[in-house]
Coordinates of C-alpha atoms and ligand atoms in Angstrom, one line a residue:
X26 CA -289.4 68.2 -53.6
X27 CA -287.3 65.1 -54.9
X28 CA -283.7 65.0 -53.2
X29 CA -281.4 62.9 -54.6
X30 CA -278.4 61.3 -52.4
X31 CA -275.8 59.1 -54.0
X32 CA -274.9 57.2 -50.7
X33 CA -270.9 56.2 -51.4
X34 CA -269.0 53.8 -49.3
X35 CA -267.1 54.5 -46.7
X36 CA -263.4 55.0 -47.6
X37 CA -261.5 51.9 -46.3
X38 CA -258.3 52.4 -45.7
X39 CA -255.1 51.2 -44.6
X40 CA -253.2 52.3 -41.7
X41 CA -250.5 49.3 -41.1
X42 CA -248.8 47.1 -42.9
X43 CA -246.7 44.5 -41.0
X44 CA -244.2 41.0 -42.4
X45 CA -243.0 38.7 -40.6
X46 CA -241.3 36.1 -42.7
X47 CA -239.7 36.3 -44.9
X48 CA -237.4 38.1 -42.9
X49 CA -236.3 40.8 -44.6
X50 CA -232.1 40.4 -44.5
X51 CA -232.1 37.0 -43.4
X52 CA -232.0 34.6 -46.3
X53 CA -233.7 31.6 -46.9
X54 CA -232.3 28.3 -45.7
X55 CA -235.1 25.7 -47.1
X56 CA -236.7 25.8 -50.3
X57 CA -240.1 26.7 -48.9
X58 CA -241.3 30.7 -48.9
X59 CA -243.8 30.9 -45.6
X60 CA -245.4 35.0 -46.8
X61 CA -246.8 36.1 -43.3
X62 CA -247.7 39.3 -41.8
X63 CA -251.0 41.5 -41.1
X64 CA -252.6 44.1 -42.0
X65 CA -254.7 46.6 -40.0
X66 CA -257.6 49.3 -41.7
X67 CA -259.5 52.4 -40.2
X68 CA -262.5 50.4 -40.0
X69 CA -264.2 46.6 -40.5
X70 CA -265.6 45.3 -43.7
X71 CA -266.4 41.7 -44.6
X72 CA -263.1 39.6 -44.9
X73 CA -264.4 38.2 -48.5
X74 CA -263.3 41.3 -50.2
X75 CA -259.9 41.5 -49.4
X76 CA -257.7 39.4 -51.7
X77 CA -254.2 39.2 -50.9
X78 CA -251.7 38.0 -54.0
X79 CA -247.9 37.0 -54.0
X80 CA -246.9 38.5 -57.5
X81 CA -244.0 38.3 -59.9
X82 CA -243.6 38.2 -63.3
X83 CA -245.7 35.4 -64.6
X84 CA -246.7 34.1 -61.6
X85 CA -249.8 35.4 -59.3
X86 CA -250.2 33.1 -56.0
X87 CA -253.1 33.7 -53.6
X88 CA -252.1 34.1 -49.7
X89 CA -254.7 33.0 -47.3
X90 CA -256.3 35.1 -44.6
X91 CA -255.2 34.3 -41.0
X92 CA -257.0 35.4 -37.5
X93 CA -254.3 36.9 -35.7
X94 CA -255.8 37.5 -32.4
X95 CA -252.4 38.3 -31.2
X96 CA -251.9 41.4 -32.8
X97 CA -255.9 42.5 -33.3
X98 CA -256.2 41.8 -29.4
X99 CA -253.5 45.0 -29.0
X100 CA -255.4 47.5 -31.6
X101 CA -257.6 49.6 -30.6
X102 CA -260.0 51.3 -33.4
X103 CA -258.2 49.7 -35.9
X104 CA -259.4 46.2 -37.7
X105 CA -257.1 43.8 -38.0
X106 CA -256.4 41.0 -40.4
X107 CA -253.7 38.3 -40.9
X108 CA -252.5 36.4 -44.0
X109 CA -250.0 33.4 -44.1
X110 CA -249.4 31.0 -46.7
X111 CA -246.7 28.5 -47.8
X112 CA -244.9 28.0 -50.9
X113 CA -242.5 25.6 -53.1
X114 CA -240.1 27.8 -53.5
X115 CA -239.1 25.7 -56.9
X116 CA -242.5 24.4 -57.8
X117 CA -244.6 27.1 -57.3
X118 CA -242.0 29.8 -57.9
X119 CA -238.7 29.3 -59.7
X120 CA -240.1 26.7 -62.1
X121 CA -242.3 29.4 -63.3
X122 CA -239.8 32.3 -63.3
X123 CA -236.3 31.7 -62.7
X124 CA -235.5 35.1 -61.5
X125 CA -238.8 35.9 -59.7
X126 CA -237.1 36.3 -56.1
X127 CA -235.3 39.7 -57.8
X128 CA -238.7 41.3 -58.0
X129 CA -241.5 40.6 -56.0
X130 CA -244.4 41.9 -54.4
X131 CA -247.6 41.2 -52.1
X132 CA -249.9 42.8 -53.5
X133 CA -253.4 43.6 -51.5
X134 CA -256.5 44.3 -52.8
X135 CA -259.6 45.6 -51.0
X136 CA -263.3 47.0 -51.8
X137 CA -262.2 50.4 -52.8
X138 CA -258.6 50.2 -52.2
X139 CA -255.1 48.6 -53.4
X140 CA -251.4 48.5 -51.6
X141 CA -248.8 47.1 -53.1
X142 CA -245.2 46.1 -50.9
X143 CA -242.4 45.3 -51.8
X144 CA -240.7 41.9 -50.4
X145 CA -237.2 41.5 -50.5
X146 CA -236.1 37.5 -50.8
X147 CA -232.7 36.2 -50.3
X148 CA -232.0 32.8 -50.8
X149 CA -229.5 30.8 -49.3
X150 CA -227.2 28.5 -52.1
X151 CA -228.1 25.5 -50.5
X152 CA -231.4 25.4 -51.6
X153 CA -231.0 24.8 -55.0
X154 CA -231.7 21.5 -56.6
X155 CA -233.1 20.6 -53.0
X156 CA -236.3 19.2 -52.2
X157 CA -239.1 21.1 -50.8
X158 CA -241.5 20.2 -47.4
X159 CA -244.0 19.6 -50.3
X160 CA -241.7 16.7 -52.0
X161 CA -242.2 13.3 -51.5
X162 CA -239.4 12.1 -49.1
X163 CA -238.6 8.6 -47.9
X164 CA -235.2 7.9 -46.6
X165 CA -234.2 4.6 -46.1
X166 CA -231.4 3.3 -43.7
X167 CA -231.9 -0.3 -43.0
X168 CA -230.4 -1.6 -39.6
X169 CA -230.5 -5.0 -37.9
X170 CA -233.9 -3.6 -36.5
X171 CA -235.5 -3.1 -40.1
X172 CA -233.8 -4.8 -43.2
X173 CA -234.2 -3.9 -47.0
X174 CA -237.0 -6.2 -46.9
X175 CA -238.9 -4.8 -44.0
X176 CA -238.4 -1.2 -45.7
X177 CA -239.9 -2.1 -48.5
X178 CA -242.9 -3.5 -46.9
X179 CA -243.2 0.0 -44.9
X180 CA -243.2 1.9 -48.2
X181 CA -245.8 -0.2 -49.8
X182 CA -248.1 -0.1 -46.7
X183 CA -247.2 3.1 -44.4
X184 CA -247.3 1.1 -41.3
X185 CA -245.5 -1.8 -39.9
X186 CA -246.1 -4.4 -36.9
X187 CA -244.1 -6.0 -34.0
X188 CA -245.8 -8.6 -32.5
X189 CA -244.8 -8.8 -29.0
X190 CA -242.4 -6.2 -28.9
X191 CA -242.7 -5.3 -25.4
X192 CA -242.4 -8.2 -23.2
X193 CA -245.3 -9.2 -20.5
X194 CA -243.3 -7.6 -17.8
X195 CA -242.6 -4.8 -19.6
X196 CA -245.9 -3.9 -20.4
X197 CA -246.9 -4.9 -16.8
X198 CA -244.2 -2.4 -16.0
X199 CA -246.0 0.5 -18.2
X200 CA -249.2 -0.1 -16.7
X201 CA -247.6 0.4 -13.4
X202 CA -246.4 3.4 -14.0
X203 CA -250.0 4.9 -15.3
X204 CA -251.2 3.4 -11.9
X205 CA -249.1 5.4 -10.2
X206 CA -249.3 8.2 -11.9
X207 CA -252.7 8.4 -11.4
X208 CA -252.1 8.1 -7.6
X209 CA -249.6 11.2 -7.4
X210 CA -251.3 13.4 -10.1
X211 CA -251.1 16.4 -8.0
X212 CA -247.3 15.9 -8.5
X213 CA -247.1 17.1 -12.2
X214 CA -247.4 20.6 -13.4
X215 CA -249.7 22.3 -16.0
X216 CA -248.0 20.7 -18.6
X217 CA -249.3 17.4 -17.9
X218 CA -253.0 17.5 -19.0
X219 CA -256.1 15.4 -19.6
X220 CA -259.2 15.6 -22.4
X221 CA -261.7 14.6 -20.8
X222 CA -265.0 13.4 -22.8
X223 CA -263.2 13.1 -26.0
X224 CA -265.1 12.5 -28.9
X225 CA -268.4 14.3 -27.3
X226 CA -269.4 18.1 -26.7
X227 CA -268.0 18.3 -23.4
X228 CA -264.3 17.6 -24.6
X229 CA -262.2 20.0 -23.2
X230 CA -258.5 20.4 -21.9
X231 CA -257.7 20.4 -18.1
X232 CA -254.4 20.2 -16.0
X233 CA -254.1 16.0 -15.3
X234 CA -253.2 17.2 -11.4
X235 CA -257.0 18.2 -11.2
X236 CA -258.1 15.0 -13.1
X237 CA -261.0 13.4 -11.3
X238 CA -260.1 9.5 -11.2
X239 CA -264.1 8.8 -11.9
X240 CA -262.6 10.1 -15.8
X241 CA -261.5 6.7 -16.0
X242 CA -264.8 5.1 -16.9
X243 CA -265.0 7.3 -19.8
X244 CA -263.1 8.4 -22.3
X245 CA -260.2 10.7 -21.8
X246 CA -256.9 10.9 -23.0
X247 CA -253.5 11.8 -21.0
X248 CA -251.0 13.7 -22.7
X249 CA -247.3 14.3 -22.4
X250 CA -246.6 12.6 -19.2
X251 CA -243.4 11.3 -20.8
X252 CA -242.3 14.9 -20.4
X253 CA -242.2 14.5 -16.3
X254 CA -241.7 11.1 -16.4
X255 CA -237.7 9.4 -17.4
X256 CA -238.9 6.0 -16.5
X257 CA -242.1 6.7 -19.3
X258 CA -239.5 7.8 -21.8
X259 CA -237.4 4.7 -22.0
X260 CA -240.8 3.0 -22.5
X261 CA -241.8 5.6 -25.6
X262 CA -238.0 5.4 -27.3
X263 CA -236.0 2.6 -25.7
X264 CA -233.2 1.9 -27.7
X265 CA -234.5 -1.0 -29.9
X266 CA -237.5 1.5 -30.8
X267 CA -235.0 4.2 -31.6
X268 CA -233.4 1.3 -33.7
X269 CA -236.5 0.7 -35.5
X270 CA -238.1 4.3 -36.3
X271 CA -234.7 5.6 -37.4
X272 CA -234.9 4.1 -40.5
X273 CA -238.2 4.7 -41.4
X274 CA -238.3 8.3 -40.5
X275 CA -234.7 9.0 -42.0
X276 CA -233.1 10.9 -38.7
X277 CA -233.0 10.6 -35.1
X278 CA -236.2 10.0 -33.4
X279 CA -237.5 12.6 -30.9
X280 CA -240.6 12.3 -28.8
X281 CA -243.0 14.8 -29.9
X282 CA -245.7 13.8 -28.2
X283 CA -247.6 11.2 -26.0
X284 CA -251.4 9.7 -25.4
X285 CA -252.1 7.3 -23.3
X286 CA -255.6 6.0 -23.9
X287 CA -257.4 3.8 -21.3
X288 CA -260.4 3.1 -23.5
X289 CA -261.0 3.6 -27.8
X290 CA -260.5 6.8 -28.5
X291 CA -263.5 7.0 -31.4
X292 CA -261.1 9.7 -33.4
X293 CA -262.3 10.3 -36.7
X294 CA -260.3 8.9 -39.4
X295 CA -257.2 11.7 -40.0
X296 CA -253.8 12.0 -41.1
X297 CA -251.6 12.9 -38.0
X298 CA -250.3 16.0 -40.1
X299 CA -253.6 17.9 -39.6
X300 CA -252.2 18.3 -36.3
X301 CA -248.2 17.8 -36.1
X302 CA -247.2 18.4 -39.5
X303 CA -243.5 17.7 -39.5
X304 CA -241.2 20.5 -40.7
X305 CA -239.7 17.9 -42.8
X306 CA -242.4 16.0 -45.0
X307 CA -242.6 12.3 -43.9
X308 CA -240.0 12.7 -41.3
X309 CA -243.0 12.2 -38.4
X310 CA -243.3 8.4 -37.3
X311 CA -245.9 7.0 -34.7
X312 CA -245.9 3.9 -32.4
X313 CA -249.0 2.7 -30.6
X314 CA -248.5 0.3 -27.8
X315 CA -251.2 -2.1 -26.9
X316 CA -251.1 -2.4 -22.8
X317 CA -253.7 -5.5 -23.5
X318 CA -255.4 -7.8 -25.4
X319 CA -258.1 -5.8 -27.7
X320 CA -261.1 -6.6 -27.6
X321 CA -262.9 -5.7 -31.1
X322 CA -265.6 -4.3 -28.9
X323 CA -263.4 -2.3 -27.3
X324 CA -263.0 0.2 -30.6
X325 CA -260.2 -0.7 -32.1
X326 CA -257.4 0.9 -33.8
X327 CA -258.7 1.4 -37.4
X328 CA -256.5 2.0 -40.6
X329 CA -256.2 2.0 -43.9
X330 CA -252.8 0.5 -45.7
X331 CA -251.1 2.5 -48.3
X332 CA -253.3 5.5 -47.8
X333 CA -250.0 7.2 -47.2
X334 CA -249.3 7.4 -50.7
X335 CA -252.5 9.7 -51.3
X336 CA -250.6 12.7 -52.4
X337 CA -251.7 14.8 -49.3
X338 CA -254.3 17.5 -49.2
X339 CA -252.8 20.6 -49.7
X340 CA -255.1 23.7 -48.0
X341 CA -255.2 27.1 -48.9
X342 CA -253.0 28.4 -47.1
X343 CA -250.6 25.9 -48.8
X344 CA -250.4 23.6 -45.5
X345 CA -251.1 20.6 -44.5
X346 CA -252.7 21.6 -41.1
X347 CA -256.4 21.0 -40.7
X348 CA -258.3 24.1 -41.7
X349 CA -261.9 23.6 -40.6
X350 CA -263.4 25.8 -42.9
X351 CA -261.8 23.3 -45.9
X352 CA -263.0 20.4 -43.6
X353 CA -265.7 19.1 -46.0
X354 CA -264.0 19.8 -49.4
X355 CA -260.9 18.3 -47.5
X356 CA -262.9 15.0 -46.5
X357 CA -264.9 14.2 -49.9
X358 CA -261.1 15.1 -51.6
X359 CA -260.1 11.8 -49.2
X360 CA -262.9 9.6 -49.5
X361 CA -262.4 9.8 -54.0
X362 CA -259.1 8.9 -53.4
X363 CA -259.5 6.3 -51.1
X364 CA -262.3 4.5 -54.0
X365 CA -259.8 5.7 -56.9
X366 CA -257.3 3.8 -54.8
X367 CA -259.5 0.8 -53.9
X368 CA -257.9 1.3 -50.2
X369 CA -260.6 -0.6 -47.7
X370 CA -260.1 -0.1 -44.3
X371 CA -258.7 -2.9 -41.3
X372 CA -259.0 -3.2 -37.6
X373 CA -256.0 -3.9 -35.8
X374 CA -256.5 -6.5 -33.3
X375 CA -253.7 -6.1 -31.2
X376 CA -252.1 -8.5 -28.5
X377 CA -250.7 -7.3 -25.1
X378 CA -247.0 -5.7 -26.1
X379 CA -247.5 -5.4 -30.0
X380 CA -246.3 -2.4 -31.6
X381 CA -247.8 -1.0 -34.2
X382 CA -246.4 2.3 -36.0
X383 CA -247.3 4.2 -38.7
X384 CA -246.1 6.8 -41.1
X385 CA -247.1 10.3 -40.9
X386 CA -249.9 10.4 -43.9
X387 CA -251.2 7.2 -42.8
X388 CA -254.7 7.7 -42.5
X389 CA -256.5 5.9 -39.0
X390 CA -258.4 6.3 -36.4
X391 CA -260.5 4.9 -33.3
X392 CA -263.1 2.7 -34.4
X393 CA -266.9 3.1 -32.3
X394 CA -267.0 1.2 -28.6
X395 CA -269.6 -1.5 -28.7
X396 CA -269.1 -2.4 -25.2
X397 CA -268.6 0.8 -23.1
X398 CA -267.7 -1.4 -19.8
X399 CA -264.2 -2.6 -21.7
X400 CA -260.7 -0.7 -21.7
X401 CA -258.5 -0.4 -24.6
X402 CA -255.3 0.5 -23.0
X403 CA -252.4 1.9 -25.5
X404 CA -250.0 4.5 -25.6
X405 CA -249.4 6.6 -28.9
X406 CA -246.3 8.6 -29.2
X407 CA -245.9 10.9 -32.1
X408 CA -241.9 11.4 -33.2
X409 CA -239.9 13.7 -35.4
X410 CA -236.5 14.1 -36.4
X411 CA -234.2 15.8 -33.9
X412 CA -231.9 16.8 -36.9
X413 CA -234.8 18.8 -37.9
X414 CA -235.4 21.2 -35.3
X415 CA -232.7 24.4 -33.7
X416 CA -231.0 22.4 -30.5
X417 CA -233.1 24.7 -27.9
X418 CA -236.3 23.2 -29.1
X419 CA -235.5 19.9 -27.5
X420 CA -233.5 18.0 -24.6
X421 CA -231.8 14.9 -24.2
X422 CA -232.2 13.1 -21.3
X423 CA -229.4 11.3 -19.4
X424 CA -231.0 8.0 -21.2
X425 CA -229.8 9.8 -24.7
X426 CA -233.9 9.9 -25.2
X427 CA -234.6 13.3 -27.3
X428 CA -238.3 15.2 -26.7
X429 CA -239.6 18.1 -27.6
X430 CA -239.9 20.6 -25.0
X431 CA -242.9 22.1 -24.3
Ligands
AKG634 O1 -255.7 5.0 -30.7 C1 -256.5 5.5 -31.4 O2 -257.7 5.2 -31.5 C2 -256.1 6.6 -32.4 C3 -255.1 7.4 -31.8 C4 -254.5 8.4 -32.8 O3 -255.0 8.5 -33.9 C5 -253.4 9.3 -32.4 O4 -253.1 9.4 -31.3 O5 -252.8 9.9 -33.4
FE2_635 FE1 -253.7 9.9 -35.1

C-alpha cells in the first residue's frame, strides 16, 4: 500500500513586533530617518527569507537585518531578529514622494507569512531644505591658524601638515608622560585599555592597569588615556590645535578618542568612518603626532591624498560603519575608485613634533615594519564637533578641552 504525505512547512509566525526609532510622537529634528526595531517568531528559520521593506507610495526601501543580542539574549522560545537602516530623509524619501511621511509603513515579509505596521513620522520644520548626514559638508572658517589658502589646500587633498608643530620639549614632555604612565598603570580604571598584538590573531582588548610592560616590544596600541589624564589633554587639543581643526571640521573640536602607538601599527588602509562615523558627515578631524623621527622601516604612516573626495561607501544598512559581511564588495568598490581617480598612495615621513591631520574620509593606514627592533612613536586623536552631540555626552575640562565621555 502506497501512502501519500504532503509534508507542509511549519507555520512561522509572528509573536512581537517592536520600534524603536522613529519615536513614535517625537518628531524628527535632522533630515535623516534611522527605521529600527525587532522582530521576534514562534520558531527559527534561515534569516535569507525574511525581507523587511520601508514602503510608501512610489517608493519601496529595503531595511537591513541587525543581530540584536540584546533583546534575543532575554527571549526565551522565541527567535529573534533585528533590522536597522538609515535614510535621506529628502533623497531617498521626499524627493520621491512629497507627502510620503503621511502614510507609511514597514512592511515584513517572511517564508509563509506577511505583517504590515504602521509608522507614524513627524517631522520637525527645521529640516526642510537642510542637508542630510549623507550630503557632502565642508565648512570653512579660516583663522590666523588656517587661511583661505590653507583651506583650500585641505579640500583639494583631505589632509594637511605642520612641520614642527610641537616643540622638542614638548614632545619630550609627551613622551614623559607615556613613561610614566606606564610606571603607574595600576592607577587608571577599566576604561583605560590596551590591544595587545594588533594586527595578528591574538589581538584582543585588555584593561591597560594589567598591561604587561614586555607588550612594548610588540605591537600594541593604548587607548583613551587622555580621558584620566588633564596633562595628556592639553597635548591632544591645546589651544593652537583647537585653533587649527576648528576650521577644518566646521565646530568646536572634541576629543573623541586617543591611540598612542609605540611601534607601526600595520592597520589596513580604512576610512576612520568604518569605525567613528561622525553624526555630522565630515565634521570628524584626526591629528597624528610623531613623538620621533620615522624611520621608513619603521612602518610608516601611509595615505592617499584626495581619497576623501571618493563619494563614500554607502552599506546596506545605509551607513557608513564597516559591515564585514560587505567587506569584499566594500574593498574592490575602493580599489576602482582609487584607479578611476588615479589616487597613488605616499608615506609620511614624519620629523619629531610634526602634525599631521586628516579628514574623516581620508583613506590611510600603517604601512608593514621592515625592521621589528625600531619604534614608531605617535599619538592619534580622533575629534568631533561638540556642537554635535546633547551636552551630557561630553565634559569640559577646567583647560576649556571638550571629550567624549566614555
Ligand atoms: O598610525 C597609524 O599607522 C594609523 C593609525 C590610524 O589609522 C588611526 O588611528 O586611525
Ligand atoms: Fe585610522
Amino acid at each position: 500500500m502506497f501512502g501519500f504525505f504532503k509534508k507542509t512547512a511549519p507555520f512561522i509566525a509572528l509573536v512581537h513586533k517592536d520600534l524603536d526609532s522613529p519615536k513614535q510622537g517625537l518628531a524628527i529634528a535632522k533630515p535623516e530617518l534611522e527605521v529600527r526595531g525587532w522582530l521576534a517568531f514562534d520558531q527559527p528559520f534561515d534569516l535569507s527569507g525574511l525581507e523587511i521593506k520601508l514602503e510608501t507610495a512610489g517608493v519601496s526601501l529595503p531595511v537591513a537585518l541587525e543581530h540584536r543580542a540584546d533583546v534575543s539574549d532575554g527571549l526565551t522560545g522565541q527567535f529573534c531578529t533585528g533590522f536597522n537602516s538609515l535614510f535621506d530623509i529628502n533623497a531617498d524619501l521626499s524627493s520621491k514622494n512629497v507627502d510620503w511621511y503621511k502614510d507609511v509603513q514597514l512592511v515584513a515579509r517572511w517564508p509563509g507569512g506577511k505583517e504590515t505596521f504602521t509608522i507614524e513620522v513627524e517631522i520637525d520644520e527645521s529640516v526642510a531644505g537642510v542637508n542630510s548626514y549623507f550630503q557632502k559638508r565642508d565648512m570653512s572658517i579660516p583663522n590666523t591658524q588656517i587661511n583661505a589658502l590653507a583651506y583650500k589646500k585641505w579640500q583639494e587633498d583631505g589632509f594637511f601638515v605642520i612641520n614642527q608643530f610641537c616643540s622638542v620639549e614638548e614632545v619630550d614632555k609627551l613622551k614623559e608622560l607615556i613613561e610614566s604612565a606606564w610606571g603607574n598603570r595600576t592607577n587608571y580604571s577599566a576604561s583605560i585599555t590596551v590591544d595587545e598584538h594588533i594586527g595578528t590573531d591574538m589581538e584582543q582588548r585588555i584593561s591597560f592597569a594589567d598591561a604587561d610592560p614586555g607588550l612594548r616590544e610588540t605591537s600594541y596600541k593604548l587607548n583613551d588615556l587622555h580621558l584620566e589624564s588633564a596633562e595628556l589633554r592639553k597635548y591632544l587639543l591645546s589651544e593652537k590645535l583647537r585653533d587649527s581643526l576648528l576650521p577644518l571640521i566646521g565646530g568646536t573640536p572634541m576629543i573623541c578618542n586617543s591611540l598612542y602607538f609605540e611601534r607601526g601599527s600595520q592597520q589596513p588602509d580604512h576610512f576612520d568612518t568604518f569605525f567613528m562615523p561622525p553624526l555630522t558627515r565630515n565634521q570628524m578631524v584626526a591629528s597624528w603626532i610623531a613623538l620621533e623621527d620615522v624611520d621608513p622601516d619603521a612602518g610608516p604612516l601611509r595615505y592617499y591624498p584626495g581619497s576623501h573626495k571618493i563619494p563614500p561607501y554607502r552599506f546596506s544598512n545605509g551607513r557608513y560603519n564597516l559591515n564585514l559581511d560587505e567587506k569584499p564588495q566594500c574593498i574592490e568598490y575602493i580599489e576602482q575608485q582609487l584607479i578611476n581617480s588615479g589616487i597613488e598612495p605616499l608615506e609620511f615621513s614624519a620629523k619629531k613634533g610634526d602634525v599631521f591631520i586628516w579628514h574623516a574620509h581620508l583613506l590611510h593606514g600603517g604601512t608593514p615594519i621592515n625592521n621589528p627592533s625600531l619604534t614608531r612613536k605617535s599619538l592619534v586623536t580622533h575629534y568631533f564637533c561638540s556642537e554635535d552631540w546633547p551636552e551630557n555626552y561630553y565634559e569640559e575640562d577646567q583647560q576649556g578641552v571638550f571629550f567624549l565621555k566614555k
